[in-house]
Coordinates of C-alpha atoms in Angstrom, one line a residue:
M173 CA 109.9 97.0 118.3
L174 CA 112.6 96.7 115.6
Q175 CA 113.8 93.1 115.6
E176 CA 116.0 92.9 112.5
L177 CA 117.6 95.1 109.9
T178 CA 119.2 93.7 106.7
I179 CA 121.2 95.9 104.4
Q180 CA 122.8 95.0 101.1
N181 CA 124.9 97.2 98.9
L182 CA 124.3 100.5 100.6
A183 CA 127.2 103.0 100.7
L184 CA 130.1 101.2 102.4
I185 CA 127.9 98.3 103.5
E186 CA 128.1 95.2 101.3
K187 CA 126.0 92.9 103.4
L188 CA 124.8 93.4 106.9
H189 CA 122.3 91.6 109.1
L190 CA 121.5 93.0 112.6
N191 CA 119.4 91.6 115.3
F192 CA 118.1 94.0 118.0
E193 CA 116.9 93.5 121.5
S194 CA 114.6 95.5 123.7
G195 CA 115.9 98.0 126.2
F196 CA 118.6 100.6 125.6
T197 CA 121.1 100.0 122.7
T198 CA 124.1 102.3 122.0
L199 CA 125.9 102.5 118.7
T200 CA 129.4 103.8 118.8
G201 CA 132.4 104.1 116.5
E202 CA 134.9 106.5 115.1
T203 CA 133.8 109.5 113.1
G204 CA 133.2 108.4 109.5
A205 CA 132.9 104.8 110.4
G206 CA 129.3 104.6 109.0
K207 CA 126.9 105.2 111.9
S208 CA 124.9 107.6 109.8
I209 CA 124.6 104.9 107.1
L210 CA 122.6 102.7 109.5
L211 CA 120.2 105.6 110.0
D212 CA 120.0 106.2 106.2
A213 CA 119.2 102.5 105.7
L214 CA 116.5 102.5 108.3
G215 CA 115.2 105.8 106.9
L216 CA 114.8 104.3 103.4
A217 CA 112.9 101.3 104.9
L218 CA 110.7 103.8 106.7
G219 CA 109.9 105.7 103.5
E220 CA 112.4 108.5 103.5
R221 CA 113.5 110.1 100.2
A222 CA 115.8 107.9 98.2
D223 CA 119.2 109.0 96.8
S224 CA 120.8 106.9 94.2
A225 CA 124.2 108.0 95.4
L226 CA 123.7 105.7 98.4
V227 CA 123.9 102.6 96.2
R228 CA 127.2 100.9 96.7
H229 CA 129.6 101.6 93.8
G230 CA 129.7 98.9 91.2
T231 CA 126.4 97.3 92.2
P232 CA 123.0 97.6 90.5
K233 CA 120.8 98.2 93.5
A234 CA 120.6 98.5 97.3
D235 CA 118.1 96.4 99.3
I236 CA 117.0 97.2 102.9
T237 CA 114.6 95.2 105.0
A238 CA 113.3 96.1 108.5
D239 CA 111.4 93.5 110.6
F240 CA 109.2 94.8 113.4
D241 CA 107.5 92.9 116.2
I242 CA 103.9 94.2 116.4
T243 CA 102.5 91.7 118.9
D244 CA 101.5 94.4 121.3
L245 CA 100.7 97.1 118.7
P246 CA 97.0 97.1 117.9
D247 CA 97.2 100.4 116.0
V248 CA 99.8 98.9 113.6
Q249 CA 97.8 95.7 113.2
N250 CA 94.6 97.7 112.4
W251 CA 96.5 99.8 109.9
L252 CA 97.9 96.8 108.1
A253 CA 94.4 95.2 108.0
E254 CA 92.7 98.4 106.7
N255 CA 95.3 98.6 103.9
E256 CA 95.0 94.8 103.2
L257 CA 98.7 94.4 103.9
D258 CA 98.4 92.2 107.0
E259 CA 100.0 88.7 107.0
D260 CA 100.3 86.5 110.1
N261 CA 100.7 89.4 112.4
T262 CA 104.0 90.4 110.8
C263 CA 105.4 93.8 109.8
L264 CA 108.2 93.5 107.3
L265 CA 109.2 96.7 105.5
R266 CA 111.4 96.5 102.4
R267 CA 112.9 99.2 100.1
T268 CA 115.0 98.7 96.9
L269 CA 117.0 101.5 95.2
T270 CA 118.7 101.2 91.8
A271 CA 121.8 103.0 90.7
E272 CA 119.6 104.8 88.2
G273 CA 117.5 106.2 91.0
R274 CA 114.4 104.0 90.8
S275 CA 113.0 102.7 94.1
K276 CA 110.3 100.2 95.1
A277 CA 108.6 99.7 98.4
Y278 CA 107.1 96.6 99.9
I279 CA 105.1 95.8 103.1
N280 CA 104.9 92.2 104.1
G281 CA 106.1 91.2 100.6
L282 CA 103.3 93.2 98.8
P283 CA 104.0 96.3 96.7
A284 CA 103.3 99.5 98.6
S285 CA 103.7 103.2 98.0
V286 CA 106.3 105.3 99.7
N287 CA 103.5 107.3 101.4
Q288 CA 102.2 104.1 102.9
L289 CA 105.7 103.3 104.3
K290 CA 105.8 106.8 105.9
S291 CA 102.3 106.4 107.3
L292 CA 103.0 103.0 108.8
S293 CA 106.5 104.0 110.1
A294 CA 104.9 106.9 112.0
L295 CA 103.3 104.2 114.2
L296 CA 106.5 102.2 114.7
I297 CA 109.5 104.4 115.5
D298 CA 110.5 108.0 116.3
I299 CA 113.9 109.5 115.4
H300 CA 115.3 112.4 117.4
G301 CA 118.1 114.0 115.4
Q302 CA 121.2 115.9 116.5
H303 CA 119.8 119.1 114.9
E304 CA 116.5 118.8 116.8
H305 CA 117.3 122.0 118.8
Q306 CA 117.4 123.9 115.5
T307 CA 113.9 122.8 114.5
L308 CA 112.7 123.6 118.0
M309 CA 113.2 127.2 117.2
H310 CA 110.2 127.2 114.9
A311 CA 106.8 127.9 116.4
N312 CA 105.0 125.3 114.3
K313 CA 107.5 122.6 115.6
Q314 CA 106.9 123.8 119.2
L315 CA 103.1 123.5 118.7
A316 CA 103.4 120.1 117.1
L317 CA 105.6 118.8 120.0
L318 CA 103.1 120.1 122.6
D319 CA 100.2 118.5 120.8
A320 CA 102.1 115.2 120.6
Y321 CA 102.8 115.4 124.3
A322 CA 99.1 116.2 125.1
K323 CA 97.8 113.2 123.1
H324 CA 94.6 115.0 122.2
D325 CA 94.3 113.7 118.6
E326 CA 90.5 113.6 118.8
Q327 CA 90.3 117.2 119.8
L328 CA 92.7 118.2 117.0
A329 CA 90.6 116.3 114.5
Q330 CA 87.3 117.9 115.7
T331 CA 88.9 121.4 115.6
A332 CA 90.2 120.8 112.1
E333 CA 86.8 119.5 111.0
S334 CA 85.0 122.5 112.4
Y335 CA 87.5 124.9 110.9
Q336 CA 87.2 123.4 107.4
A337 CA 83.4 123.6 107.7
W338 CA 83.7 127.3 108.5
Q339 CA 86.2 127.9 105.7
K340 CA 84.0 126.2 103.2
L341 CA 81.0 128.4 104.1
N342 CA 83.3 131.5 103.9
Q343 CA 84.4 130.5 100.5
R344 CA 80.8 130.0 99.3
Y345 CA 79.9 133.4 100.7
E346 CA 82.8 135.1 99.0
E347 CA 81.9 133.6 95.7
L348 CA 78.2 134.6 96.0
H349 CA 79.2 138.0 97.3
A350 CA 81.5 138.5 94.3
S351 CA 78.7 137.6 92.0
Q352 CA 76.6 140.3 93.7
A353 CA 79.0 143.0 92.7
D354 CA 77.3 143.5 89.3
R355 CA 74.0 142.0 90.5
Q356 CA 71.9 145.0 89.4
S357 CA 73.2 145.0 85.9
K358 CA 72.8 141.3 85.6
L359 CA 69.3 141.6 87.0
E360 CA 68.3 144.3 84.5
L361 CA 69.8 142.3 81.6
L362 CA 67.9 139.2 82.6
E363 CA 64.6 141.1 83.1
F364 CA 65.0 142.6 79.6
Q365 CA 65.7 139.3 78.1
L366 CA 62.8 137.7 79.8
S367 CA 60.5 140.5 78.6
E368 CA 61.6 139.8 75.0
F369 CA 61.0 136.1 75.3
D370 CA 57.7 136.6 77.2
K371 CA 56.6 138.9 74.3
V372 CA 57.3 136.2 71.7
Q373 CA 56.2 133.3 73.9
P374 CA 57.9 130.5 71.9
Q375 CA 56.1 127.2 72.3
A376 CA 57.4 123.6 72.1
D377 CA 57.4 122.2 68.6
E378 CA 55.9 125.4 67.3
F379 CA 58.6 126.2 64.8
E380 CA 58.4 122.8 63.1
T381 CA 54.6 122.9 62.9
L382 CA 54.5 126.5 61.5
S383 CA 57.2 125.6 59.0
D384 CA 55.1 122.7 57.6
E385 CA 51.9 124.9 57.6
Q386 CA 53.8 127.7 55.8
N387 CA 55.0 125.3 53.1
T388 CA 51.4 124.1 52.5
L389 CA 49.8 127.6 52.4
S390 CA 52.4 129.1 50.1
H391 CA 51.8 126.3 47.5
A392 CA 48.0 126.0 48.1
S393 CA 47.1 126.9 44.5
E394 CA 49.5 124.4 43.0
I395 CA 48.3 121.7 45.4
K396 CA 44.6 122.2 44.6
Q397 CA 45.3 122.2 40.8
S398 CA 47.4 119.0 41.0
V399 CA 44.8 117.3 43.2
Y400 CA 42.0 118.2 40.8
N401 CA 44.0 116.9 37.8
A402 CA 44.9 113.7 39.7
Y403 CA 41.2 113.1 40.7
E404 CA 40.0 113.7 37.1
A405 CA 42.6 111.3 35.8
I406 CA 41.2 108.6 38.1
E407 CA 37.4 109.4 38.2
G408 CA 36.9 111.6 35.1
D409 CA 34.7 110.6 32.1
D410 CA 37.7 109.1 30.4
G411 CA 39.7 108.4 33.6
L412 CA 41.3 105.3 35.0
T413 CA 38.2 104.0 36.8
H414 CA 36.1 104.2 33.6
K415 CA 38.7 102.3 31.6
L416 CA 39.0 99.6 34.3
S417 CA 35.2 99.2 34.2
Q418 CA 35.4 98.7 30.4
A419 CA 38.2 96.1 30.8
I420 CA 36.2 94.3 33.5
S421 CA 33.1 94.2 31.4
E422 CA 34.9 92.7 28.4
L423 CA 36.4 90.0 30.5
E424 CA 33.1 89.2 32.2
N425 CA 31.6 88.6 28.8
V426 CA 34.0 85.8 28.0
S427 CA 35.0 84.5 31.4
E428 CA 32.5 81.6 31.2
F429 CA 34.3 80.4 28.1
S430 CA 37.8 80.8 29.6
P431 CA 38.0 80.0 33.3
Q432 CA 41.7 81.0 33.2
L433 CA 40.6 84.7 33.0
A434 CA 39.0 84.5 36.5
E435 CA 42.2 85.5 38.3
A436 CA 42.9 88.4 36.0
L437 CA 39.2 89.6 36.5
A438 CA 39.6 89.4 40.3
Q439 CA 42.8 91.5 40.2
L440 CA 41.1 94.2 38.0
N441 CA 38.2 94.4 40.4
S442 CA 40.6 94.9 43.3
I443 CA 42.6 97.6 41.4
Q444 CA 39.3 99.4 40.7
I445 CA 38.4 99.4 44.3
D446 CA 41.8 100.7 45.3
C447 CA 41.7 103.5 42.7
Q448 CA 38.3 104.6 43.9
A449 CA 39.7 104.8 47.5
V450 CA 42.7 106.8 46.4
A451 CA 40.4 109.1 44.5
D452 CA 38.3 109.7 47.6
D453 CA 41.5 110.5 49.6
I454 CA 42.7 113.0 47.0
Q455 CA 39.3 114.6 47.0
A456 CA 39.3 114.9 50.8
Q457 CA 42.8 116.5 50.7
N458 CA 41.5 119.1 48.2
H459 CA 38.8 120.1 50.7
H460 CA 41.6 120.6 53.5
V461 CA 43.8 122.8 51.4
E462 CA 42.5 126.4 51.3
L463 CA 43.7 129.5 49.6
D464 CA 44.0 131.6 52.8
P465 CA 46.3 134.6 52.2
E466 CA 45.5 136.0 55.6
R467 CA 46.6 132.9 57.4
L468 CA 49.7 132.6 55.3
Q469 CA 50.6 136.2 56.2
A470 CA 50.1 135.4 59.9
V471 CA 52.3 132.3 59.7
D472 CA 55.0 134.2 57.9
E473 CA 54.9 137.0 60.5
R474 CA 55.1 134.4 63.4
L475 CA 58.0 132.6 61.8
S476 CA 59.8 135.9 61.2
E477 CA 59.3 136.8 64.8
L478 CA 60.8 133.4 65.9
F479 CA 63.7 133.7 63.5
G480 CA 64.4 137.3 64.7
L481 CA 64.6 136.3 68.3
A482 CA 66.7 133.2 67.5
K483 CA 69.2 135.3 65.4
K484 CA 69.5 137.9 68.2
Y485 CA 70.5 135.3 70.7
Q486 CA 72.5 133.2 68.3
L487 CA 70.3 130.2 68.6
D488 CA 68.5 127.7 66.4
P489 CA 64.7 128.5 66.5
E490 CA 64.1 125.0 68.1
Q491 CA 66.3 126.2 71.1
L492 CA 64.1 129.2 72.0
V493 CA 61.9 127.4 74.5
T494 CA 64.9 126.0 76.4
K495 CA 66.6 129.4 76.5
H496 CA 63.4 131.0 77.7
Q497 CA 63.4 128.7 80.7
E498 CA 67.1 129.2 81.4
I499 CA 66.5 133.0 81.6
R500 CA 63.6 132.4 84.1
D501 CA 65.8 130.2 86.3
A502 CA 68.8 132.6 86.3
L503 CA 66.5 135.5 87.2
A504 CA 64.9 133.5 90.0
E505 CA 68.3 132.5 91.4
L506 CA 69.7 136.0 91.2
T507 CA 66.5 137.4 92.9
D508 CA 66.9 134.8 95.7
S509 CA 70.6 135.4 96.1
G510 CA 70.2 138.3 98.4
A511 CA 68.3 136.0 100.8
S512 CA 70.9 133.3 100.2
L513 CA 73.6 135.7 101.4
D514 CA 71.7 136.4 104.6
T515 CA 71.2 132.7 105.2
L516 CA 74.9 132.0 104.5
K517 CA 75.9 134.7 106.9
Q518 CA 73.9 133.0 109.7
E519 CA 75.4 129.6 108.9
I520 CA 78.9 131.2 109.0
D521 CA 78.3 132.7 112.4
Q522 CA 77.1 129.3 113.6
A523 CA 80.1 127.5 112.1
W524 CA 82.5 130.0 113.7
S525 CA 80.8 129.5 117.1
A526 CA 81.3 125.8 116.7
F527 CA 84.9 126.2 115.7
T528 CA 85.7 128.6 118.6
Q529 CA 84.1 126.1 121.1
Q530 CA 86.4 123.3 119.8
A531 CA 89.4 125.7 119.8
S532 CA 88.6 126.6 123.4
K533 CA 88.6 123.0 124.4
L534 CA 91.9 122.5 122.6
H535 CA 93.3 125.5 124.3
T536 CA 92.4 124.1 127.7
S537 CA 94.0 120.8 126.9
R538 CA 97.2 122.5 125.6
T539 CA 97.4 124.7 128.7
Q540 CA 97.2 121.7 131.0
A541 CA 99.8 119.8 128.9
A542 CA 102.1 122.8 128.8
K543 CA 102.1 123.0 132.5
R544 CA 103.1 119.3 132.9
L545 CA 105.7 119.4 130.1
S546 CA 107.2 122.6 131.5
E547 CA 107.6 121.0 134.9
N548 CA 109.2 117.9 133.4
V549 CA 111.6 119.8 131.2
T550 CA 112.6 122.0 134.1
A551 CA 113.3 118.9 136.2
S552 CA 115.4 117.4 133.3
M553 CA 117.3 120.7 133.0
H554 CA 118.2 120.5 136.7
T555 CA 119.6 117.0 136.3
L556 CA 121.6 118.1 133.2
G557 CA 123.6 120.6 135.1
M558 CA 121.3 123.6 134.9
E559 CA 120.3 123.7 138.5
N560 CA 118.7 127.2 138.3
G561 CA 117.1 126.6 134.9
L562 CA 113.4 127.2 134.3
F563 CA 111.4 126.2 131.3
Q564 CA 107.9 127.5 130.5
I565 CA 105.5 127.1 127.6
N566 CA 103.2 130.0 126.9
V567 CA 99.9 129.1 125.1
D568 CA 98.2 132.4 124.0
T569 CA 95.0 132.7 122.1
T570 CA 95.2 134.8 118.9
D571 CA 92.7 136.0 116.3
K572 CA 94.4 134.0 113.5
A573 CA 92.3 130.9 112.9
S574 CA 93.7 127.7 111.4
K575 CA 92.9 124.0 111.4
L576 CA 95.0 123.8 114.6
G577 CA 92.8 126.3 116.4
L578 CA 93.5 129.8 117.7
D579 CA 96.6 129.2 119.7
Q580 CA 100.1 130.5 119.5
V581 CA 102.8 128.5 121.4
Q582 CA 106.2 129.8 122.5
F583 CA 108.8 127.9 124.5
Q584 CA 110.6 130.2 127.0
V585 CA 113.6 129.4 129.1
T586 CA 116.1 130.8 131.4
A587 CA 119.3 128.9 132.4
N588 CA 120.4 131.1 135.2
K589 CA 118.9 132.4 138.4
G590 CA 117.8 136.0 138.3
Q591 CA 117.6 136.1 134.5
P592 CA 114.2 136.6 132.9
L593 CA 112.5 134.0 130.7
Q594 CA 113.1 134.5 127.0
P595 CA 112.2 132.7 123.8
L596 CA 114.1 129.5 123.1
A597 CA 115.4 131.1 119.9
K598 CA 117.2 133.7 121.8
V599 CA 119.3 131.3 123.9
A600 CA 122.9 132.4 123.2
S601 CA 124.9 129.5 124.3
G602 CA 125.0 126.5 122.0
G603 CA 125.9 124.2 124.8
E604 CA 122.9 125.4 126.8
L605 CA 120.6 125.1 123.8
S606 CA 121.8 121.6 123.2
R607 CA 121.0 120.5 126.8
I608 CA 117.7 122.3 126.8
S609 CA 116.8 120.5 123.6
L610 CA 117.8 117.2 125.1
A611 CA 115.7 117.9 128.2
I612 CA 112.7 118.6 126.0
Q613 CA 113.2 115.5 123.9
V614 CA 113.7 113.2 127.0
A615 CA 110.6 114.7 128.7
S616 CA 108.4 114.3 125.7
A617 CA 109.8 110.8 124.9
E618 CA 108.7 109.6 128.4
V619 CA 105.1 109.9 127.3
A620 CA 105.6 108.8 123.7
S621 CA 103.4 105.9 122.6
L622 CA 105.8 104.7 119.9
P623 CA 107.5 101.4 120.7
S624 CA 111.0 102.4 119.4
M625 CA 113.0 105.6 119.3
I626 CA 116.4 106.6 118.1
F627 CA 118.5 109.5 119.5
D628 CA 121.0 110.5 116.8
E629 CA 124.0 112.2 118.6
V630 CA 121.6 114.5 120.6
D631 CA 124.2 114.6 123.3
V632 CA 126.6 116.7 121.2
G633 CA 128.0 119.6 123.3
I634 CA 127.8 118.0 126.7
G635 CA 130.2 115.8 128.7
G636 CA 131.3 114.7 132.2
G637 CA 128.7 114.1 134.8
I638 CA 126.0 115.6 132.7
A639 CA 126.6 113.0 129.9
E640 CA 126.3 110.3 132.6
V641 CA 122.9 111.7 133.5
V642 CA 121.9 111.5 129.9
G643 CA 122.9 107.9 129.8
Q644 CA 120.9 107.2 132.9
K645 CA 117.8 108.8 131.5
M646 CA 118.0 106.9 128.2
Q647 CA 118.5 103.7 130.2
Q648 CA 115.4 104.5 132.2
L649 CA 113.5 105.1 128.9
G650 CA 114.7 101.7 127.8
R651 CA 112.8 100.0 130.6
H652 CA 109.5 101.0 128.9
R653 CA 110.4 100.9 125.2
Q654 CA 113.2 100.2 122.7
V655 CA 115.8 103.0 122.7
F656 CA 118.8 103.5 120.4
S657 CA 121.4 106.1 120.9
I658 CA 124.2 107.0 118.4
T659 CA 126.8 108.6 120.6
H660 CA 130.4 109.7 120.8
L661 CA 130.2 109.8 124.6
A662 CA 131.6 106.9 126.7
Q663 CA 129.4 108.1 129.6
V664 CA 126.3 107.5 127.5
A665 CA 127.5 104.3 125.8
A666 CA 128.3 102.7 129.1
Y667 CA 124.6 102.8 130.1
G668 CA 123.5 100.7 127.1
D669 CA 122.0 97.3 127.7
Q670 CA 123.7 96.4 124.5
Q671 CA 126.4 98.2 122.6
L672 CA 127.1 97.9 118.8
N673 CA 130.4 99.0 117.3
I674 CA 130.5 100.4 113.8
R675 CA 133.9 100.5 112.1
K676 CA 135.4 100.5 108.6
H677 CA 137.9 98.0 107.3
T678 CA 139.6 97.4 103.9
E679 CA 139.4 94.1 102.2
N680 CA 140.7 93.4 98.6
D681 CA 141.1 97.2 98.1
Q682 CA 137.5 97.7 99.0
T683 CA 136.3 99.8 102.0
K684 CA 133.5 98.2 104.0
T685 CA 131.5 99.0 107.1
Q686 CA 131.1 96.3 109.7
V687 CA 128.9 96.3 112.8
T688 CA 129.7 94.1 115.8
Q689 CA 127.8 93.5 119.0
L690 CA 130.3 93.9 121.9
D691 CA 130.7 91.7 124.9
D692 CA 131.8 93.2 128.2
D693 CA 135.6 92.9 127.4
A694 CA 135.1 94.5 124.0
R695 CA 132.9 97.2 125.5
I696 CA 135.6 98.1 127.9
E697 CA 138.1 98.5 125.1
E698 CA 135.6 100.6 123.1
L699 CA 134.8 102.8 126.0
A700 CA 138.5 103.3 126.7
R701 CA 139.0 104.3 123.1
M702 CA 136.2 106.8 123.4
L703 CA 137.8 108.2 126.6
G704 CA 141.4 108.0 125.8
G705 CA 141.8 109.1 122.2
M706 CA 144.9 108.0 120.3
K707 CA 146.6 106.0 123.0
I708 CA 144.8 103.7 125.4
T709 CA 146.6 103.2 128.8
E710 CA 145.9 100.8 131.6
Q711 CA 144.5 103.7 133.6
T712 CA 142.1 104.4 130.7
L713 CA 141.0 100.8 130.6
K714 CA 140.5 100.7 134.3
H715 CA 138.4 103.9 134.1
A716 CA 136.3 102.3 131.3
E717 CA 135.8 99.2 133.4
E718 CA 134.7 101.1 136.4
M719 CA 132.3 103.2 134.2
L720 CA 130.7 100.1 132.7
S721 CA 130.4 98.4 136.1
L722 CA 128.8 101.4 137.6
A723 CA 126.3 101.7 134.8
Q724 CA 125.4 98.0 135.0
Q725 CA 124.9 98.3 138.8
T726 CA 122.6 101.3 138.2
A727 CA 120.6 99.3 135.6
Q728 CA 120.1 96.5 138.1
Q729 CA 118.9 98.9 140.8
T730 CA 116.5 100.4 138.3
R731 CA 115.1 97.1 137.3
A732 CA 114.7 96.2 141.0

């Protein structure tokens, strides 16, 4: 539950610290006193959109902190742990907003995103606004309210999962089917391309090997002549080897007289051996190089064939082998796509069957919940002065699938005996619509799992004994959870376990909002003001005292 709310420099609030209790708390005050500012402040702490206009004039930033007791809220504790924001079982939400429009969010003192604030606050508090009856006109809101009442989150998740699986397969089918539109032309093109590549049959590393061979064959005559000349220069009659032999012989003749020549003689012998080895290699190369015009022509033709295919497909000749394989793969995939479509169709049928089974279970759960909620709302309508009222929720199956299943929900109502049921949107009377909306909210709130809820002037348009019933119902809700009601009705305010008064006052030419927790005497005065208007008489005060006393007696009886 909400324990504390601290506000600094927000609108007319300079500094405010509020402590809240369990049970039913009413917030009252004159129009314009600032009751909505408290909701704005709490909304900011809960992750609502920030408006820099809310920052108090002349101050750099607003700061709002909301402290929640989560001792008995395992879902909140788990969420904080999963998001690594847990600290000593506390839940402290903080939001700052600068005059320039920048805002920051914190959870337990750690920086957090606004989306995290929203996600966490959805587990903490529920706010019923005074314009709730307007949103209840929309079918999606009616469906969401029924689902919340039914508490079948697991079935909703399973239905959404099966729907998304079906959708994903459908999308894949559409993509594949679209590609089949020009399948035949693609097939013919790939078959033609494959035939061209199969005819040429490019091989790995073939182009590089043939290029080297072409270079050798086209210069064979020059190579052989140069090899012959080089061999003769080494091994010929007057070649290098012959001259080395002469030099060695001369040195051998005198080496015994000059030992210093031994090293030079050894080097010459080594050089002679190396020269003879090189000459042998040159001679061997000469035997490998042949003058083969026919082979050269064949190599030229093959290279021309490879160059031609590469040019046609705007490739480097080295890429031909890879392209050949790509064509094979594309053709195989296109050939198999017909079978893939058939397989996909079967998978789609299976996915649709799984989805409809989940949607059927969800429909059953909604139908059962609709019956219970219809009965509860009808009973609430009777206590709110619509004795002959009847509320009914129709859950119809449609052929329009969504992640929410196949259902269409419509709230129908009649306020008078003998009148047919009609859609909630067609209720003519604003007062009746307001009471019906309140009945729906109270009935759904009774099964709500959230620990705290706020009713923001949802009692607009009612009064008298009916307003007293509303106060009683909210007081009853307060026995099970923390309930706040912002109200202008004394009949509702009197049933609060606590009453806070919001008012404006001027100090040093500055207007400020002040919130005060009222004791019994102050409550009587405030209730009298709400009853009597401009002038409060003794009779009005007595009426207010009786009203508060009766409400407190009712509260005691309820607790007993």
